[in-house]
Amino acid sequence: MNQFIVLKMMRIASVLCIVVLSLVGAVYSQTISTSIPKIIEKNGRHALLVDGQPFLILGGQAHNSSAWTGMLPNVWQAIDAMHANTLEVPIYWEQIEAQPGKFDFSLVNTLLVQARKHNKHLVLLWFATWKNGSSHYMPEWMKREPSKYPNITGKKGKPVDSPSPHSKAAMVADAKAFAEVMKYLKVADLQHTVLMVQVENEPGAWGSVRDYSPEAQKLFQGQVPEKLLKPEILKALNKPAVNKGTWTEVFGNDADEYFHAWSVASYIGYVAAAGKAVNQLPLYVNAALRDPISNPSASTYESGGPTDNVIPIWKAAAPAIDLLAPDIYMPESEKALKVIELYARVDNPLFVPEIGTGPEYMRYFYSVLASGGIGFSPFGIDDNGNGEKKEETEARLASIAQEYAMATPMMRELAKWSFEGKIKSVVEREDHAAQTIDLGSWQVTVTFGAARRSAVQANTKPISKAMIVQLSENEFLLIGTLCHFTFKPLGANSGKAWQYLKVEEGKYENGSFKLLRIRNGDETDWGGPRIGAEPAVLHTKLITQ
Ligand code: DGJ
């Protein structure tokens, strides 16, 4: 072969090689990048995409000190028993960076390996500068240097057990450690077992509305940053539009709290951005709530955290945070429903990362779905060694387990219907009164309690709930516990004669409805279909005549 032909063949071969390699690279990076969990928004509603499709987090959160190898068997037992698809679990700064600059990811690795073995996803909770307003998860080497990593000072000069958001050294250290965590996940979790990461835990301060240290005082007496003076932000905070001013001039009586919220959110925004720069997993911050109805004084709740009144401040200060999430420990329906309404915003996907356990709280699983929520996760699902008996733990989890067992085979469908706004729900209120749901051409009255023919046995506690998925004009899924659905023609159907075409009870399997039985006769007469203490799914078609 002459030299030219050999050279030409070599050139062709190398070009082919590059094409093949770049094709492989493209396919590879596509697989990785399309499968990274991601939150999307459409028409003001949100979905968490996992493997490219809407996913519903059926979660459970472990107790604070349970992410240790010896404790994990109890955690997985609970997660499996309650049919959860996701474990929310802390990872601890004090363990990960026990020595400055030396990172130990052995526990994170254990969580990844065990989650995959149990076929579950993870939401990791970065317990770092803030844990319930304090800094108890800072590594020892930081706790030993309080002048470098200070706490805040109260109004009367007293020390407060809450980290200062003005400590640059702490912020940089936290950001560095968090970025290392995110970097580790990027390499160790190509299959995206981890869906989201919570940055800190219930940040803010108890016991003082803000920091009154000399450094903080100087900042507080300075000008409000421009980013907060945008007309739309001032409007959202119910403050008059101004171009400049000190915190007190711009925010009046709310200045102390808003200053602390801005400071904490800016710090966490910095930490989150450092993590996002290396790994684009969704990030969120959870809130210790304030009473959502009475507009209480900031001295009565954890000030500076993402409570409903300062959401616009958090959004401006921490754009790397995808969502602000309410921890719901208010069983009363008026309050819990108000919280859900306040956090389901066009600019804030709804996710409930903590809620109490028990049937009264489980009502809100349905409300979250109807509000386009991406997930729900009761707190404290495992036995944490506080002396709870096995049967007690099981009883506490039973109401979650039955709902998640119902939802699991139709998880993708529920996530999609929630995203599309096809779900409506009602929860039994404390007065146990019947409620109505409007579905365009139909109105449904839902009554609560165990119903047999026309007699209803009222619940002692408000635990019933119902949801309706509208599949088409006259086709619905009725889901609930201890409830009774009565249809009435409405709007275009007003005054028309009608009947059930078919009421099928069953469940979803691999995307299609599988029949258990057709309900008819006593099971649909006497005012309509009823559901007992176990959740049921009723595929219901109506016909007008
Ligand atoms: C809310 C916190 O975020 C959790 O970590 C835990 O401390 C619970 N409170 C305890 O009820």
Coordinates of C-alpha atoms and ligand atoms in Angstrom, one line a residue:
M1 CA 0.0 0.0 0.0
N2 CA 1.4 3.3 -0.8
Q3 CA 2.0 5.8 2.0
F4 CA -0.8 8.2 1.0
I5 CA -3.5 5.5 1.1
V6 CA -2.3 4.4 4.5
L7 CA -2.4 8.0 5.8
K8 CA -5.9 8.5 4.3
M9 CA -7.2 5.3 5.9
M10 CA -5.7 6.3 9.2
R11 CA -7.4 9.7 8.9
I12 CA -10.8 8.1 8.1
A13 CA -10.4 5.7 11.0
S14 CA -9.6 8.5 13.4
V15 CA -12.6 10.6 12.2
L16 CA -14.8 7.5 12.6
C17 CA -13.4 6.9 16.0
I18 CA -14.2 10.5 17.1
V19 CA -17.8 10.2 15.7
V20 CA -18.4 6.9 17.5
L21 CA -16.9 8.2 20.7
S22 CA -19.0 11.4 20.6
L23 CA -22.1 9.5 19.8
V24 CA -21.5 7.2 22.8
G25 CA -20.7 10.3 24.8
A26 CA -23.9 12.0 23.8
V27 CA -26.0 8.9 24.5
Y28 CA -24.3 8.5 27.9
S29 CA -24.6 12.1 28.9
Q30 CA -28.2 12.1 27.7
T31 CA -29.0 9.1 29.9
I32 CA -27.4 10.8 32.9
S33 CA -28.8 14.2 32.3
T34 CA -32.3 13.3 31.3
S35 CA -32.6 11.0 34.4
I36 CA -31.5 13.5 37.0
P37 CA -34.5 14.4 39.1
K38 CA -35.9 17.7 38.1
I39 CA -38.8 20.0 39.0
I40 CA -40.8 21.4 36.2
E41 CA -43.7 24.0 36.1
K42 CA -46.6 24.2 33.7
N43 CA -49.7 26.4 34.1
G44 CA -48.6 27.2 37.7
R45 CA -48.4 23.6 38.7
H46 CA -45.4 21.5 39.3
A47 CA -44.0 18.0 38.9
L48 CA -40.9 16.2 40.1
L49 CA -39.6 14.3 37.1
V50 CA -37.9 11.1 37.9
D51 CA -36.7 9.1 34.9
G52 CA -38.4 11.8 32.9
Q53 CA -41.9 11.2 34.3
P54 CA -43.9 12.8 37.1
F55 CA -43.1 11.1 40.4
L56 CA -44.9 11.2 43.7
I57 CA -42.8 11.0 46.9
L58 CA -44.5 8.6 49.2
G59 CA -42.1 9.4 51.9
G60 CA -41.2 8.8 55.6
Q61 CA -38.7 10.6 57.6
A62 CA -36.4 8.8 60.0
H63 CA -35.7 10.2 63.5
N64 CA -32.8 12.6 63.9
S65 CA -30.3 10.0 65.2
S66 CA -31.2 7.1 63.0
A67 CA -28.8 7.4 60.1
W68 CA -26.2 5.2 61.8
T69 CA -25.5 1.7 60.5
G70 CA -26.7 0.0 63.6
M71 CA -30.0 2.0 63.6
L72 CA -30.8 1.5 60.0
P73 CA -32.5 -1.9 60.2
N74 CA -35.3 -0.3 62.2
V75 CA -35.6 2.4 59.6
W76 CA -35.9 0.1 56.6
Q77 CA -38.3 -2.1 58.5
A78 CA -40.6 0.9 59.0
I79 CA -40.1 2.2 55.4
D80 CA -40.9 -1.2 53.9
A81 CA -43.9 -1.8 56.2
M82 CA -45.4 1.6 55.3
H83 CA -45.1 1.0 51.6
A84 CA -43.0 4.2 51.2
N85 CA -41.0 4.7 48.1
T86 CA -38.6 7.3 49.6
L87 CA -36.7 7.6 52.8
E88 CA -35.9 11.1 54.1
V89 CA -32.9 10.7 56.2
P90 CA -30.3 13.1 57.8
I91 CA -26.7 13.2 57.0
Y92 CA -24.5 14.9 59.6
W93 CA -21.9 17.6 59.1
E94 CA -20.2 16.6 62.4
Q95 CA -19.7 13.0 61.1
I96 CA -18.9 13.9 57.5
E97 CA -16.2 16.4 58.3
A98 CA -15.1 15.4 61.8
Q99 CA -11.6 16.7 60.9
P100 CA -11.4 20.0 59.0
G101 CA -11.1 19.4 55.3
K102 CA -11.3 15.5 55.6
F103 CA -14.5 14.1 54.3
D104 CA -16.0 10.7 55.3
F105 CA -18.9 9.6 53.1
S106 CA -19.1 6.1 54.5
L107 CA -22.5 6.6 56.0
V108 CA -23.8 8.3 52.8
N109 CA -22.5 5.3 50.9
T110 CA -24.3 2.9 53.3
L111 CA -27.5 4.8 52.8
L112 CA -27.2 4.6 49.0
V113 CA -26.4 0.9 49.0
Q114 CA -29.2 0.0 51.4
A115 CA -31.7 2.2 49.7
R116 CA -31.0 0.4 46.4
K117 CA -31.3 -2.9 48.1
H118 CA -34.7 -2.0 49.4
N119 CA -35.7 -0.4 46.1
K120 CA -36.3 3.0 47.6
H121 CA -35.3 6.5 46.8
L122 CA -33.7 8.9 49.3
V123 CA -34.1 12.6 50.2
L124 CA -31.0 13.6 52.1
L125 CA -31.2 16.2 54.9
W126 CA -28.1 18.2 55.3
F127 CA -27.9 18.8 59.1
A128 CA -25.3 21.4 59.2
T129 CA -25.2 25.1 60.4
W130 CA -28.9 25.0 61.4
K131 CA -30.8 22.2 62.9
N132 CA -34.1 23.5 64.5
G133 CA -32.6 26.9 64.9
S134 CA -29.4 25.7 66.7
S135 CA -26.0 24.7 65.4
H136 CA -25.6 21.4 67.2
Y137 CA -24.5 19.5 64.1
M138 CA -21.5 21.7 63.5
P139 CA -18.3 19.6 63.8
E140 CA -16.6 19.6 67.1
W141 CA -13.6 21.6 65.7
M142 CA -16.1 24.4 65.0
K143 CA -17.9 24.2 68.3
R144 CA -14.5 24.6 70.0
E145 CA -13.9 28.0 68.2
P146 CA -17.0 30.0 69.1
S147 CA -15.3 33.3 68.3
K148 CA -14.8 32.2 64.7
Y149 CA -18.1 30.4 64.4
P150 CA -20.3 32.5 66.7
N151 CA -23.9 32.3 67.9
I152 CA -26.2 35.3 67.8
T153 CA -26.7 37.7 70.6
G154 CA -30.1 38.5 72.0
K155 CA -31.7 42.0 72.4
K156 CA -30.4 42.4 75.9
G157 CA -26.9 41.1 75.1
K158 CA -27.5 37.6 76.2
P159 CA -26.1 34.7 74.2
V160 CA -28.7 32.8 72.1
D161 CA -28.3 29.1 71.1
S162 CA -28.5 29.9 67.4
P163 CA -25.8 30.3 64.8
S164 CA -25.0 33.7 63.4
P165 CA -25.8 34.1 59.7
H166 CA -23.2 36.8 59.6
S167 CA -20.2 34.5 60.2
K168 CA -18.5 34.4 56.8
A169 CA -16.1 31.7 58.1
A170 CA -19.0 29.3 59.0
M171 CA -20.8 30.1 55.8
V172 CA -17.7 29.3 53.7
A173 CA -17.0 26.1 55.7
D174 CA -20.6 24.9 55.3
A175 CA -20.6 25.7 51.6
K176 CA -17.4 23.8 51.1
A177 CA -18.6 20.7 52.9
F178 CA -22.0 20.8 51.2
A179 CA -20.3 21.1 47.8
E180 CA -18.2 18.0 48.7
V181 CA -21.4 16.1 49.5
M182 CA -23.0 17.1 46.2
K183 CA -19.8 16.2 44.4
Y184 CA -19.7 12.8 46.0
L185 CA -23.4 12.2 45.0
K186 CA -22.6 13.2 41.5
V187 CA -20.1 10.4 41.2
A188 CA -21.5 7.8 43.6
D189 CA -25.2 8.1 42.6
L190 CA -25.3 7.9 38.8
Q191 CA -28.7 6.0 39.1
H192 CA -30.2 8.9 41.1
T193 CA -31.3 7.1 44.2
V194 CA -31.2 10.5 45.7
L195 CA -34.2 12.7 44.5
M196 CA -33.6 15.9 46.4
V197 CA -31.4 17.4 49.1
Q198 CA -32.7 19.5 52.0
V199 CA -30.2 22.2 52.9
E200 CA -30.1 22.7 56.7
N201 CA -33.0 21.8 58.9
E202 CA -35.7 24.3 60.1
P203 CA -33.3 27.3 60.0
G204 CA -33.9 30.5 62.0
A205 CA -33.7 31.4 65.6
W206 CA -35.8 30.6 68.7
G207 CA -35.4 33.0 71.6
S208 CA -34.5 36.1 69.6
V209 CA -36.1 37.6 66.5
R210 CA -32.6 38.5 65.2
D211 CA -29.0 38.9 66.0
Y212 CA -28.2 42.0 68.0
S213 CA -24.3 41.6 68.0
P214 CA -22.3 44.7 67.2
E215 CA -21.7 43.4 63.7
A216 CA -25.3 42.6 63.1
Q217 CA -26.3 46.0 64.5
K218 CA -24.1 47.7 61.9
L219 CA -25.7 45.8 59.1
F220 CA -29.2 46.4 60.5
Q221 CA -28.6 50.2 60.6
G222 CA -27.3 50.1 57.0
Q223 CA -29.4 50.2 53.8
V224 CA -31.7 47.4 52.7
P225 CA -30.0 45.5 49.8
E226 CA -31.3 46.5 46.3
K227 CA -32.5 43.0 45.5
L228 CA -35.2 43.3 48.2
L229 CA -36.4 46.7 47.0
K230 CA -37.9 45.4 43.8
P231 CA -41.5 46.7 43.5
E232 CA -42.9 43.2 43.1
I233 CA -41.1 42.0 46.3
L234 CA -42.2 45.0 48.4
K235 CA -45.8 44.5 47.1
A236 CA -45.7 40.9 48.0
L237 CA -44.6 41.9 51.5
N238 CA -47.3 44.5 51.7
K239 CA -44.9 47.4 52.0
P240 CA -44.9 50.6 50.1
A241 CA -42.6 51.0 47.1
V242 CA -39.4 52.8 47.9
N243 CA -36.0 53.1 46.2
K244 CA -33.8 53.0 49.4
G245 CA -33.9 53.1 53.1
T246 CA -32.7 51.4 56.3
W247 CA -34.4 48.2 57.5
T248 CA -36.6 50.1 59.9
E249 CA -37.5 52.8 57.3
V250 CA -38.5 50.2 54.7
F251 CA -40.1 47.5 56.8
G252 CA -41.2 49.3 60.1
N253 CA -42.3 46.8 62.7
D254 CA -41.3 43.8 60.6
A255 CA -37.7 45.0 60.2
D256 CA -36.1 42.7 62.8
E257 CA -37.7 39.5 61.4
Y258 CA -37.1 40.5 57.8
F259 CA -33.5 41.3 58.5
H260 CA -32.9 37.9 60.1
A261 CA -34.8 36.1 57.3
W262 CA -32.7 37.9 54.7
S263 CA -29.5 37.1 56.5
V264 CA -30.3 33.4 57.1
A265 CA -31.6 33.0 53.5
S266 CA -28.6 34.7 52.0
Y267 CA -26.3 32.4 54.0
I268 CA -28.2 29.2 53.0
G269 CA -28.5 30.6 49.4
Y270 CA -24.7 30.7 49.3
V271 CA -24.4 27.2 50.6
A272 CA -27.0 25.9 48.2
A273 CA -25.4 27.6 45.2
A274 CA -22.1 26.0 46.0
G275 CA -23.8 22.6 45.9
K276 CA -25.8 23.4 42.8
A277 CA -22.7 24.4 40.9
V278 CA -21.4 20.8 41.0
N279 CA -24.7 18.9 41.0
Q280 CA -28.1 20.1 39.8
L281 CA -30.3 18.0 42.1
P282 CA -33.4 19.9 43.4
L283 CA -32.7 21.6 46.8
Y284 CA -35.2 22.7 49.4
V285 CA -35.4 24.3 52.8
N286 CA -38.0 23.3 55.4
A287 CA -39.9 25.6 57.7
A288 CA -40.9 25.5 61.3
L289 CA -44.2 27.1 60.8
R290 CA -45.9 30.0 62.4
D291 CA -49.7 30.1 63.0
P292 CA -50.9 30.6 59.4
I293 CA -54.0 32.5 60.3
S294 CA -53.4 34.9 63.2
N295 CA -50.3 36.8 62.0
P296 CA -48.5 36.3 65.3
S297 CA -45.4 38.2 66.6
A298 CA -42.1 36.8 65.4
S299 CA -41.0 36.4 69.0
T300 CA -43.5 33.5 69.3
Y301 CA -42.0 31.3 66.5
E302 CA -38.7 30.5 64.9
S303 CA -37.7 33.8 63.3
G304 CA -35.8 34.0 60.1
G305 CA -36.8 30.7 58.7
P306 CA -39.0 30.4 55.5
T307 CA -42.3 31.0 57.3
D308 CA -45.2 32.0 55.0
N309 CA -44.9 35.7 55.6
V310 CA -41.2 35.9 54.4
I311 CA -41.4 33.6 51.4
P312 CA -40.7 36.5 49.0
I313 CA -37.5 37.4 51.0
W314 CA -36.3 33.8 50.8
K315 CA -37.0 33.6 47.0
A316 CA -34.9 36.8 46.4
A317 CA -32.1 35.8 48.7
A318 CA -31.7 32.1 47.8
P319 CA -32.4 31.5 44.1
A320 CA -30.5 28.1 44.2
I321 CA -33.3 26.7 46.5
D322 CA -36.0 25.2 44.4
L323 CA -38.7 25.2 47.0
L324 CA -39.6 26.1 50.6
A325 CA -41.4 23.3 52.4
P326 CA -43.8 23.4 55.4
D327 CA -43.3 21.0 58.3
I328 CA -46.9 20.5 59.4
Y329 CA -47.5 19.7 63.1
M330 CA -50.9 21.4 63.2
P331 CA -53.7 18.8 63.0
E332 CA -56.5 21.3 62.9
S333 CA -58.0 21.4 59.4
E334 CA -58.3 25.1 59.1
K335 CA -54.6 25.6 59.9
A336 CA -53.2 22.7 57.9
L337 CA -55.2 23.5 54.8
K338 CA -54.2 27.2 55.1
V339 CA -50.5 26.1 55.2
I340 CA -50.9 23.9 52.1
E341 CA -52.6 26.9 50.3
L342 CA -49.8 29.3 51.4
Y343 CA -46.9 27.0 50.2
A344 CA -48.5 25.8 46.9
R345 CA -47.5 28.8 44.8
V346 CA -46.7 29.4 41.2
D347 CA -43.1 30.1 42.3
N348 CA -43.0 27.3 44.9
P349 CA -43.7 23.7 44.3
L350 CA -45.6 22.1 47.2
F351 CA -43.7 19.4 49.1
V352 CA -44.5 18.4 52.7
P353 CA -41.2 16.9 54.1
E354 CA -42.5 16.5 57.6
I355 CA -46.0 16.0 59.1
G356 CA -47.2 14.3 62.2
T357 CA -48.1 10.6 62.0
G358 CA -51.6 9.3 62.6
P359 CA -54.9 9.3 60.7
E360 CA -55.7 13.0 61.5
Y361 CA -52.6 14.0 59.6
M362 CA -53.0 11.5 56.9
R363 CA -56.1 13.4 55.7
Y364 CA -53.7 16.0 54.2
F365 CA -52.1 13.5 51.9
Y366 CA -55.2 14.0 49.7
S367 CA -55.1 17.8 50.1
V368 CA -51.5 17.8 49.0
L369 CA -52.4 15.8 45.9
A370 CA -55.2 18.1 45.0
S371 CA -52.9 21.1 45.4
G372 CA -50.4 19.7 42.9
G373 CA -47.9 18.6 45.6
I374 CA -44.9 16.5 44.6
G375 CA -44.6 14.6 47.9
F376 CA -45.6 13.9 51.4
S377 CA -43.6 12.5 54.3
P378 CA -44.6 11.9 57.9
F379 CA -41.8 12.4 60.5
G380 CA -40.4 9.9 62.9
I381 CA -41.3 6.6 61.3
D382 CA -38.8 4.4 63.1
D383 CA -38.3 3.2 66.6
N384 CA -35.7 5.7 67.9
G385 CA -35.1 3.9 71.2
N386 CA -37.5 6.1 73.2
G387 CA -39.3 3.1 74.5
E388 CA -42.1 2.9 72.0
K389 CA -43.4 -0.7 71.7
K390 CA -43.2 -2.4 68.3
E391 CA -47.0 -2.7 68.2
E392 CA -47.3 1.1 69.0
T393 CA -44.9 2.0 66.1
E394 CA -46.9 -0.3 63.8
A395 CA -50.2 1.3 64.9
R396 CA -48.8 4.8 64.4
L397 CA -47.8 3.8 60.9
A398 CA -50.9 1.9 59.9
S399 CA -52.8 4.8 58.5
I400 CA -49.9 5.8 56.4
A401 CA -49.3 2.2 55.2
Q402 CA -52.8 1.8 54.0
E403 CA -52.8 5.0 52.0
Y404 CA -49.4 4.3 50.5
A405 CA -50.4 0.7 49.6
M406 CA -53.4 2.2 47.7
A407 CA -51.2 4.8 46.0
T408 CA -48.2 2.7 45.2
P409 CA -49.5 0.9 42.1
M410 CA -50.9 4.2 40.7
M411 CA -48.1 6.4 41.9
R412 CA -47.1 7.6 38.4
E413 CA -50.8 8.2 37.5
L414 CA -51.4 10.2 40.7
A415 CA -48.4 12.3 40.1
K416 CA -49.5 13.1 36.6
W417 CA -53.1 13.8 37.6
S418 CA -51.9 16.1 40.4
F419 CA -49.6 17.9 37.9
E420 CA -52.5 18.3 35.5
G421 CA -54.9 19.6 38.1
K422 CA -57.3 16.7 37.8
I423 CA -57.6 15.9 41.5
K424 CA -60.1 17.5 43.9
S425 CA -60.3 16.6 47.6
V426 CA -62.1 17.3 50.8
V427 CA -61.0 16.4 54.3
E428 CA -63.3 15.9 57.3
R429 CA -63.3 19.0 59.4
E430 CA -63.6 19.1 63.2
D431 CA -67.4 19.8 62.9
H432 CA -67.7 16.6 60.8
A433 CA -70.1 18.4 58.4
A434 CA -70.7 17.2 54.8
Q435 CA -68.8 19.0 52.0
T436 CA -69.3 19.4 48.3
I437 CA -67.0 19.1 45.3
D438 CA -67.9 20.7 42.0
L439 CA -67.0 18.8 38.8
G440 CA -68.5 21.0 36.1
S441 CA -71.6 18.9 35.2
W442 CA -71.8 17.2 38.5
Q443 CA -71.8 18.1 42.1
V444 CA -70.7 15.5 44.7
T445 CA -71.6 15.8 48.3
V446 CA -69.2 13.9 50.6
T447 CA -70.4 12.8 54.0
F448 CA -68.0 11.4 56.5
G449 CA -68.1 8.4 58.9
A450 CA -69.0 4.7 58.5
A451 CA -72.1 4.6 56.4
R452 CA -74.5 1.7 56.0
R453 CA -77.5 2.3 53.8
S454 CA -78.8 5.7 54.9
A455 CA -77.4 5.6 58.4
V456 CA -74.0 7.3 59.0
Q457 CA -72.0 6.5 62.1
A458 CA -70.0 9.7 62.8
N459 CA -66.3 9.5 63.5
T460 CA -65.2 10.6 66.9
K461 CA -62.1 12.3 65.5
P462 CA -61.9 14.0 62.1
I463 CA -60.0 11.3 60.1
S464 CA -62.0 10.8 56.8
K465 CA -61.0 12.2 53.5
A466 CA -62.0 11.8 49.9
M467 CA -60.5 12.6 46.5
I468 CA -62.0 12.6 43.1
V469 CA -59.9 12.3 39.9
Q470 CA -61.8 13.6 36.9
L471 CA -60.9 11.4 34.0
S472 CA -63.4 12.8 31.6
E473 CA -66.7 14.7 31.8
N474 CA -68.7 11.7 33.2
E475 CA -65.9 9.5 34.4
F476 CA -64.2 9.7 37.8
L477 CA -62.1 7.8 40.3
L478 CA -63.5 8.1 43.8
I479 CA -60.9 7.4 46.5
G480 CA -61.1 7.8 50.2
T481 CA -61.8 6.3 53.6
L482 CA -64.9 6.4 55.7
C483 CA -66.8 8.5 53.3
H484 CA -69.9 8.5 51.1
F485 CA -70.3 10.1 47.7
T486 CA -73.6 11.4 46.5
F487 CA -73.8 12.8 42.9
K488 CA -76.2 15.4 41.6
P489 CA -76.4 16.7 38.0
L490 CA -75.2 20.3 37.8
G491 CA -74.7 23.0 35.1
A492 CA -75.4 21.4 31.6
N493 CA -76.7 18.3 33.4
S494 CA -79.1 20.2 35.7
G495 CA -82.5 18.5 35.9
K496 CA -81.6 15.5 33.8
A497 CA -82.3 12.0 34.8
W498 CA -79.2 10.0 35.3
Q499 CA -77.7 6.8 36.7
Y500 CA -74.4 5.0 37.3
L501 CA -73.3 3.4 34.1
K502 CA -70.8 1.4 36.0
V503 CA -69.0 1.6 39.4
E504 CA -65.9 -0.6 39.3
E505 CA -63.8 -1.2 42.4
G506 CA -60.2 -2.2 41.7
K507 CA -56.7 -0.9 41.5
Y508 CA -54.2 0.3 39.0
E509 CA -51.5 -2.1 37.7
N510 CA -48.9 -1.1 35.2
G511 CA -50.9 1.8 34.0
S512 CA -54.3 0.1 33.6
F513 CA -57.3 -0.4 36.0
K514 CA -57.8 -4.0 37.2
L515 CA -61.2 -4.9 38.3
L516 CA -61.9 -6.4 41.7
R517 CA -65.7 -6.2 41.4
I518 CA -68.5 -4.2 40.0
R519 CA -70.3 -2.4 42.7
N520 CA -74.1 -2.3 42.3
G521 CA -77.3 -2.7 44.3
D522 CA -76.7 -2.0 48.0
E523 CA -73.1 -1.0 47.3
T524 CA -74.2 2.0 45.1
D525 CA -77.8 2.6 46.1
W526 CA -78.7 4.4 49.3
G527 CA -77.2 7.7 48.3
G528 CA -74.2 6.5 46.4
P529 CA -70.9 4.6 46.8
R530 CA -69.4 4.4 50.2
I531 CA -65.9 3.5 51.3
G532 CA -65.1 2.0 54.7
A533 CA -62.0 2.2 56.9
E534 CA -59.7 0.8 54.2
P535 CA -59.0 3.1 51.2
A536 CA -60.7 2.0 48.0
V537 CA -60.5 3.1 44.4
L538 CA -63.9 3.3 42.5
H539 CA -63.8 3.8 38.8
T540 CA -67.2 5.4 38.3
K541 CA -69.0 6.3 35.1
L542 CA -72.3 8.2 35.0
I543 CA -74.8 8.6 32.3
T544 CA -77.6 11.1 31.8
Q545 CA -80.9 10.1 30.0
Ligands
DGJ1 C1 -39.0 19.2 63.4 C2 -37.6 18.9 63.0 O1 -37.4 19.4 61.7 C3 -37.3 17.5 63.0 O2 -35.9 17.3 62.7 C4 -37.6 17.0 64.4 O3 -36.8 17.6 65.4 C5 -39.1 17.2 64.7 N1 -39.4 18.6 64.6 C6 -39.4 16.6 66.1 O4 -40.8 16.7 66.2

